[in-house]
Amino acid sequence: MLRIAAALAVCAFSVAACSGGDGSATGGSAGPPVSSSSSASGGATSGVLEVVAVYRPVCGPEPRPTAGGSSAPACPEEPVGAVEVVATGADGTVVARGTTAADGRVSLALAPGTYTLTAAPAPPPRITPRPTSVTVGTEPMPTVTLVYESSMQ
């Protein structure tokens, strides 16, 4: 039960807090997103929502700092490519969908509103992220990080 609560907390943190004030993801890689989205609405869009899918493996103990005081993470996040991300409106209608590139990024063109993002399963040992709510139409446009946790715990 404690693991489930911890996983939910990590999932909520990943979506709510991984977007920096400049609109960039704190856990994603830098660079322009690769878009492979299509919009089912056909109407005008106000912006592009950037989504980053990452796998967060289970790691051993954190590394000890080196003589210079820095240490690399024991298990860095890995991008999750080739998974479909679907945005649905409040009525359950699919508004946009796209497939993540090798760097784990996809861009979805969305009109202002609240959407639910759903990510497709990725190969084991990855646990598929829970559906995530996002509001589009705020400035700066958020970057949503979908975190695939490890099932090897």
Short mmCIF file of the C-alpha atoms (twelve columns), coordinates in Angstrom:
data_MODEL
# 
_entry.id   MODEL 
# 
loop_
_atom_site.group_PDB 
_atom_site.id 
_atom_site.type_symbol 
_atom_site.label_atom_id 
_atom_site.label_alt_id 
_atom_site.label_comp_id 
_atom_site.label_asym_id 
_atom_site.label_seq_id 
_atom_site.Cartn_x 
_atom_site.Cartn_y 
_atom_site.Cartn_z 
_atom_site.pdbx_PDB_model_num 
ATOM 1   C CA . MET A 1   0.000   0.000  0.000   1 
ATOM 2   C CA . LEU A 2   2.885   2.325  0.791   1 
ATOM 3   C CA . ARG A 3   4.427   1.667  -2.647  1 
ATOM 4   C CA . ILE A 4   1.189   2.611  -4.350  1 
ATOM 5   C CA . ALA A 5   0.968   5.859  -2.379  1 
ATOM 6   C CA . ALA A 6   4.597   6.643  -3.185  1 
ATOM 7   C CA . ALA A 7   4.052   5.904  -6.881  1 
ATOM 8   C CA . LEU A 8   1.012   8.182  -6.954  1 
ATOM 9   C CA . ALA A 9   2.968   10.950 -5.260  1 
ATOM 10  C CA . VAL A 10  5.820   10.591 -7.765  1 
ATOM 11  C CA . CYS A 11  3.367   10.579 -10.664 1 
ATOM 12  C CA . ALA A 12  1.614   13.715 -9.401  1 
ATOM 13  C CA . PHE A 13  4.949   15.434 -8.756  1 
ATOM 14  C CA . SER A 14  6.237   14.497 -12.200 1 
ATOM 15  C CA . VAL A 15  3.351   16.185 -13.943 1 
ATOM 16  C CA . ALA A 16  2.714   19.121 -11.619 1 
ATOM 17  C CA . ALA A 17  6.230   20.127 -10.705 1 
ATOM 18  C CA . CYS A 18  8.442   19.049 -13.586 1 
ATOM 19  C CA . SER A 19  7.546   22.067 -15.640 1 
ATOM 20  C CA . GLY A 20  9.907   24.923 -14.911 1 
ATOM 21  C CA . GLY A 21  8.888   28.561 -14.948 1 
ATOM 22  C CA . ASP A 22  10.342  28.904 -18.430 1 
ATOM 23  C CA . GLY A 23  8.101   26.117 -19.735 1 
ATOM 24  C CA . SER A 24  10.853  23.531 -19.987 1 
ATOM 25  C CA . ALA A 25  10.820  20.125 -18.385 1 
ATOM 26  C CA . THR A 26  13.263  19.591 -15.551 1 
ATOM 27  C CA . GLY A 27  13.606  15.885 -16.280 1 
ATOM 28  C CA . GLY A 28  13.660  15.951 -20.082 1 
ATOM 29  C CA . SER A 29  16.357  16.527 -22.610 1 
ATOM 30  C CA . ALA A 30  16.951  19.890 -24.218 1 
ATOM 31  C CA . GLY A 31  16.285  20.595 -27.834 1 
ATOM 32  C CA . PRO A 32  13.312  21.071 -30.095 1 
ATOM 33  C CA . PRO A 33  10.482  18.577 -29.866 1 
ATOM 34  C CA . VAL A 34  9.813   16.213 -32.723 1 
ATOM 35  C CA . SER A 35  6.191   16.411 -33.718 1 
ATOM 36  C CA . SER A 36  4.115   13.563 -35.045 1 
ATOM 37  C CA . SER A 37  0.716   14.679 -33.836 1 
ATOM 38  C CA . SER A 38  -2.574  14.997 -35.579 1 
ATOM 39  C CA . SER A 39  -5.519  17.054 -34.417 1 
ATOM 40  C CA . ALA A 40  -9.033  15.671 -34.627 1 
ATOM 41  C CA . SER A 41  -10.682 19.019 -33.863 1 
ATOM 42  C CA . GLY A 42  -9.864  20.707 -37.173 1 
ATOM 43  C CA . GLY A 43  -10.320 24.115 -35.503 1 
ATOM 44  C CA . ALA A 44  -7.886  26.854 -34.634 1 
ATOM 45  C CA . THR A 45  -5.267  25.955 -32.088 1 
ATOM 46  C CA . SER A 46  -3.720  28.255 -29.544 1 
ATOM 47  C CA . GLY A 47  -0.467  26.450 -29.028 1 
ATOM 48  C CA . VAL A 48  1.564   23.328 -28.911 1 
ATOM 49  C CA . LEU A 49  1.715   21.186 -25.801 1 
ATOM 50  C CA . GLU A 50  5.067   19.481 -25.406 1 
ATOM 51  C CA . VAL A 51  5.006   16.038 -23.832 1 
ATOM 52  C CA . VAL A 52  8.092   14.125 -22.696 1 
ATOM 53  C CA . ALA A 53  7.938   10.409 -21.864 1 
ATOM 54  C CA . VAL A 54  10.755  9.135  -19.628 1 
ATOM 55  C CA . TYR A 55  11.548  5.864  -17.881 1 
ATOM 56  C CA . ARG A 56  12.778  6.180  -14.304 1 
ATOM 57  C CA . PRO A 57  14.564  2.904  -13.411 1 
ATOM 58  C CA . VAL A 58  15.038  1.652  -9.878  1 
ATOM 59  C CA . CYS A 59  18.570  2.421  -8.730  1 
ATOM 60  C CA . GLY A 60  20.911  1.292  -6.037  1 
ATOM 61  C CA . PRO A 61  22.410  3.647  -3.480  1 
ATOM 62  C CA . GLU A 62  23.184  7.162  -4.631  1 
ATOM 63  C CA . PRO A 63  26.817  7.630  -5.692  1 
ATOM 64  C CA . ARG A 64  29.181  9.359  -3.334  1 
ATOM 65  C CA . PRO A 65  30.385  12.804 -4.343  1 
ATOM 66  C CA . THR A 66  33.783  12.903 -6.014  1 
ATOM 67  C CA . ALA A 67  36.684  15.034 -4.836  1 
ATOM 68  C CA . GLY A 68  35.286  17.899 -6.943  1 
ATOM 69  C CA . GLY A 69  31.983  17.706 -5.077  1 
ATOM 70  C CA . SER A 70  29.861  16.544 -7.991  1 
ATOM 71  C CA . SER A 71  28.262  13.196 -8.593  1 
ATOM 72  C CA . ALA A 72  26.338  11.769 -11.513 1 
ATOM 73  C CA . PRO A 73  22.945  10.227 -10.870 1 
ATOM 74  C CA . ALA A 74  23.154  6.476  -10.268 1 
ATOM 75  C CA . CYS A 75  20.377  5.783  -12.762 1 
ATOM 76  C CA . PRO A 76  19.512  8.624  -15.104 1 
ATOM 77  C CA . GLU A 77  16.083  8.846  -16.697 1 
ATOM 78  C CA . GLU A 78  15.819  7.325  -20.161 1 
ATOM 79  C CA . PRO A 79  13.591  8.641  -22.956 1 
ATOM 80  C CA . VAL A 80  10.704  6.384  -23.984 1 
ATOM 81  C CA . GLY A 81  10.255  6.474  -27.753 1 
ATOM 82  C CA . ALA A 82  7.609   4.997  -30.021 1 
ATOM 83  C CA . VAL A 83  4.690   5.227  -27.586 1 
ATOM 84  C CA . GLU A 84  1.404   6.856  -28.489 1 
ATOM 85  C CA . VAL A 85  0.137   9.773  -26.398 1 
ATOM 86  C CA . VAL A 86  -3.562  10.646 -26.722 1 
ATOM 87  C CA . ALA A 87  -5.264  13.868 -25.588 1 
ATOM 88  C CA . THR A 88  -8.992  13.590 -24.863 1 
ATOM 89  C CA . GLY A 89  -11.416 16.399 -24.106 1 
ATOM 90  C CA . ALA A 90  -13.768 16.595 -21.132 1 
ATOM 91  C CA . ASP A 91  -16.431 14.708 -23.116 1 
ATOM 92  C CA . GLY A 92  -14.022 11.830 -23.864 1 
ATOM 93  C CA . THR A 93  -13.494 12.765 -27.515 1 
ATOM 94  C CA . VAL A 94  -9.978  12.221 -28.858 1 
ATOM 95  C CA . VAL A 95  -8.703  15.687 -29.740 1 
ATOM 96  C CA . ALA A 96  -5.080  14.926 -30.669 1 
ATOM 97  C CA . ARG A 97  -2.663  12.039 -30.730 1 
ATOM 98  C CA . GLY A 98  1.014   11.620 -31.441 1 
ATOM 99  C CA . THR A 99  3.868   9.141  -31.136 1 
ATOM 100 C CA . THR A 100 6.991   9.967  -29.153 1 
ATOM 101 C CA . ALA A 101 10.257  10.239 -31.038 1 
ATOM 102 C CA . ALA A 102 13.447  8.472  -29.953 1 
ATOM 103 C CA . ASP A 103 14.124  11.345 -27.509 1 
ATOM 104 C CA . GLY A 104 10.756  10.700 -25.803 1 
ATOM 105 C CA . ARG A 105 9.190   13.937 -27.063 1 
ATOM 106 C CA . VAL A 106 5.965   14.635 -28.927 1 
ATOM 107 C CA . SER A 107 4.088   17.872 -29.596 1 
ATOM 108 C CA . LEU A 108 0.298   18.082 -29.593 1 
ATOM 109 C CA . ALA A 109 -1.564  21.045 -31.124 1 
ATOM 110 C CA . LEU A 110 -4.433  21.847 -28.748 1 
ATOM 111 C CA . ALA A 111 -6.976  24.642 -28.341 1 
ATOM 112 C CA . PRO A 112 -7.385  26.178 -24.862 1 
ATOM 113 C CA . GLY A 113 -9.078  23.812 -22.443 1 
ATOM 114 C CA . THR A 114 -8.528  20.932 -20.062 1 
ATOM 115 C CA . TYR A 115 -7.460  17.570 -21.450 1 
ATOM 116 C CA . THR A 116 -6.584  14.114 -20.212 1 
ATOM 117 C CA . LEU A 117 -3.298  12.725 -21.559 1 
ATOM 118 C CA . THR A 118 -3.028  8.962  -21.810 1 
ATOM 119 C CA . ALA A 119 0.189   7.155  -22.721 1 
ATOM 120 C CA . ALA A 120 0.315   3.728  -24.307 1 
ATOM 121 C CA . PRO A 121 2.140   0.881  -22.556 1 
ATOM 122 C CA . ALA A 122 5.873   0.518  -23.147 1 
ATOM 123 C CA . PRO A 123 7.841   -2.755 -22.991 1 
ATOM 124 C CA . PRO A 124 8.502   -4.223 -19.510 1 
ATOM 125 C CA . PRO A 125 9.791   -3.495 -16.951 1 
ATOM 126 C CA . ARG A 126 8.010   -0.146 -17.419 1 
ATOM 127 C CA . ILE A 127 4.736   0.667  -15.637 1 
ATOM 128 C CA . THR A 128 2.454   2.815  -17.791 1 
ATOM 129 C CA . PRO A 129 1.793   6.284  -16.325 1 
ATOM 130 C CA . ARG A 130 -1.716  7.010  -15.071 1 
ATOM 131 C CA . PRO A 131 -3.831  9.356  -17.212 1 
ATOM 132 C CA . THR A 132 -2.828  12.948 -16.511 1 
ATOM 133 C CA . SER A 133 -4.937  16.117 -16.589 1 
ATOM 134 C CA . VAL A 134 -3.469  19.236 -18.193 1 
ATOM 135 C CA . THR A 135 -4.865  22.708 -18.865 1 
ATOM 136 C CA . VAL A 136 -3.860  24.402 -22.106 1 
ATOM 137 C CA . GLY A 137 -4.170  28.140 -22.608 1 
ATOM 138 C CA . THR A 138 -1.897  29.308 -19.823 1 
ATOM 139 C CA . GLU A 139 1.363   31.131 -20.360 1 
ATOM 140 C CA . PRO A 140 3.928   29.770 -20.556 1 
ATOM 141 C CA . MET A 141 2.581   26.633 -22.193 1 
ATOM 142 C CA . PRO A 142 3.371   23.709 -19.872 1 
ATOM 143 C CA . THR A 143 5.642   20.819 -20.742 1 
ATOM 144 C CA . VAL A 144 4.195   17.596 -19.363 1 
ATOM 145 C CA . THR A 145 6.513   14.796 -18.289 1 
ATOM 146 C CA . LEU A 146 4.964   11.320 -18.295 1 
ATOM 147 C CA . VAL A 147 7.023   9.034  -16.076 1 
ATOM 148 C CA . TYR A 148 7.167   5.294  -16.665 1 
ATOM 149 C CA . GLU A 149 8.198   3.741  -13.354 1 
ATOM 150 C CA . SER A 150 10.053  0.452  -13.060 1 
ATOM 151 C CA . SER A 151 8.186   -2.711 -12.125 1 
ATOM 152 C CA . MET A 152 11.450  -4.091 -10.704 1 
ATOM 153 C CA . GLN A 153 11.087  -2.914 -7.115  1 
# 
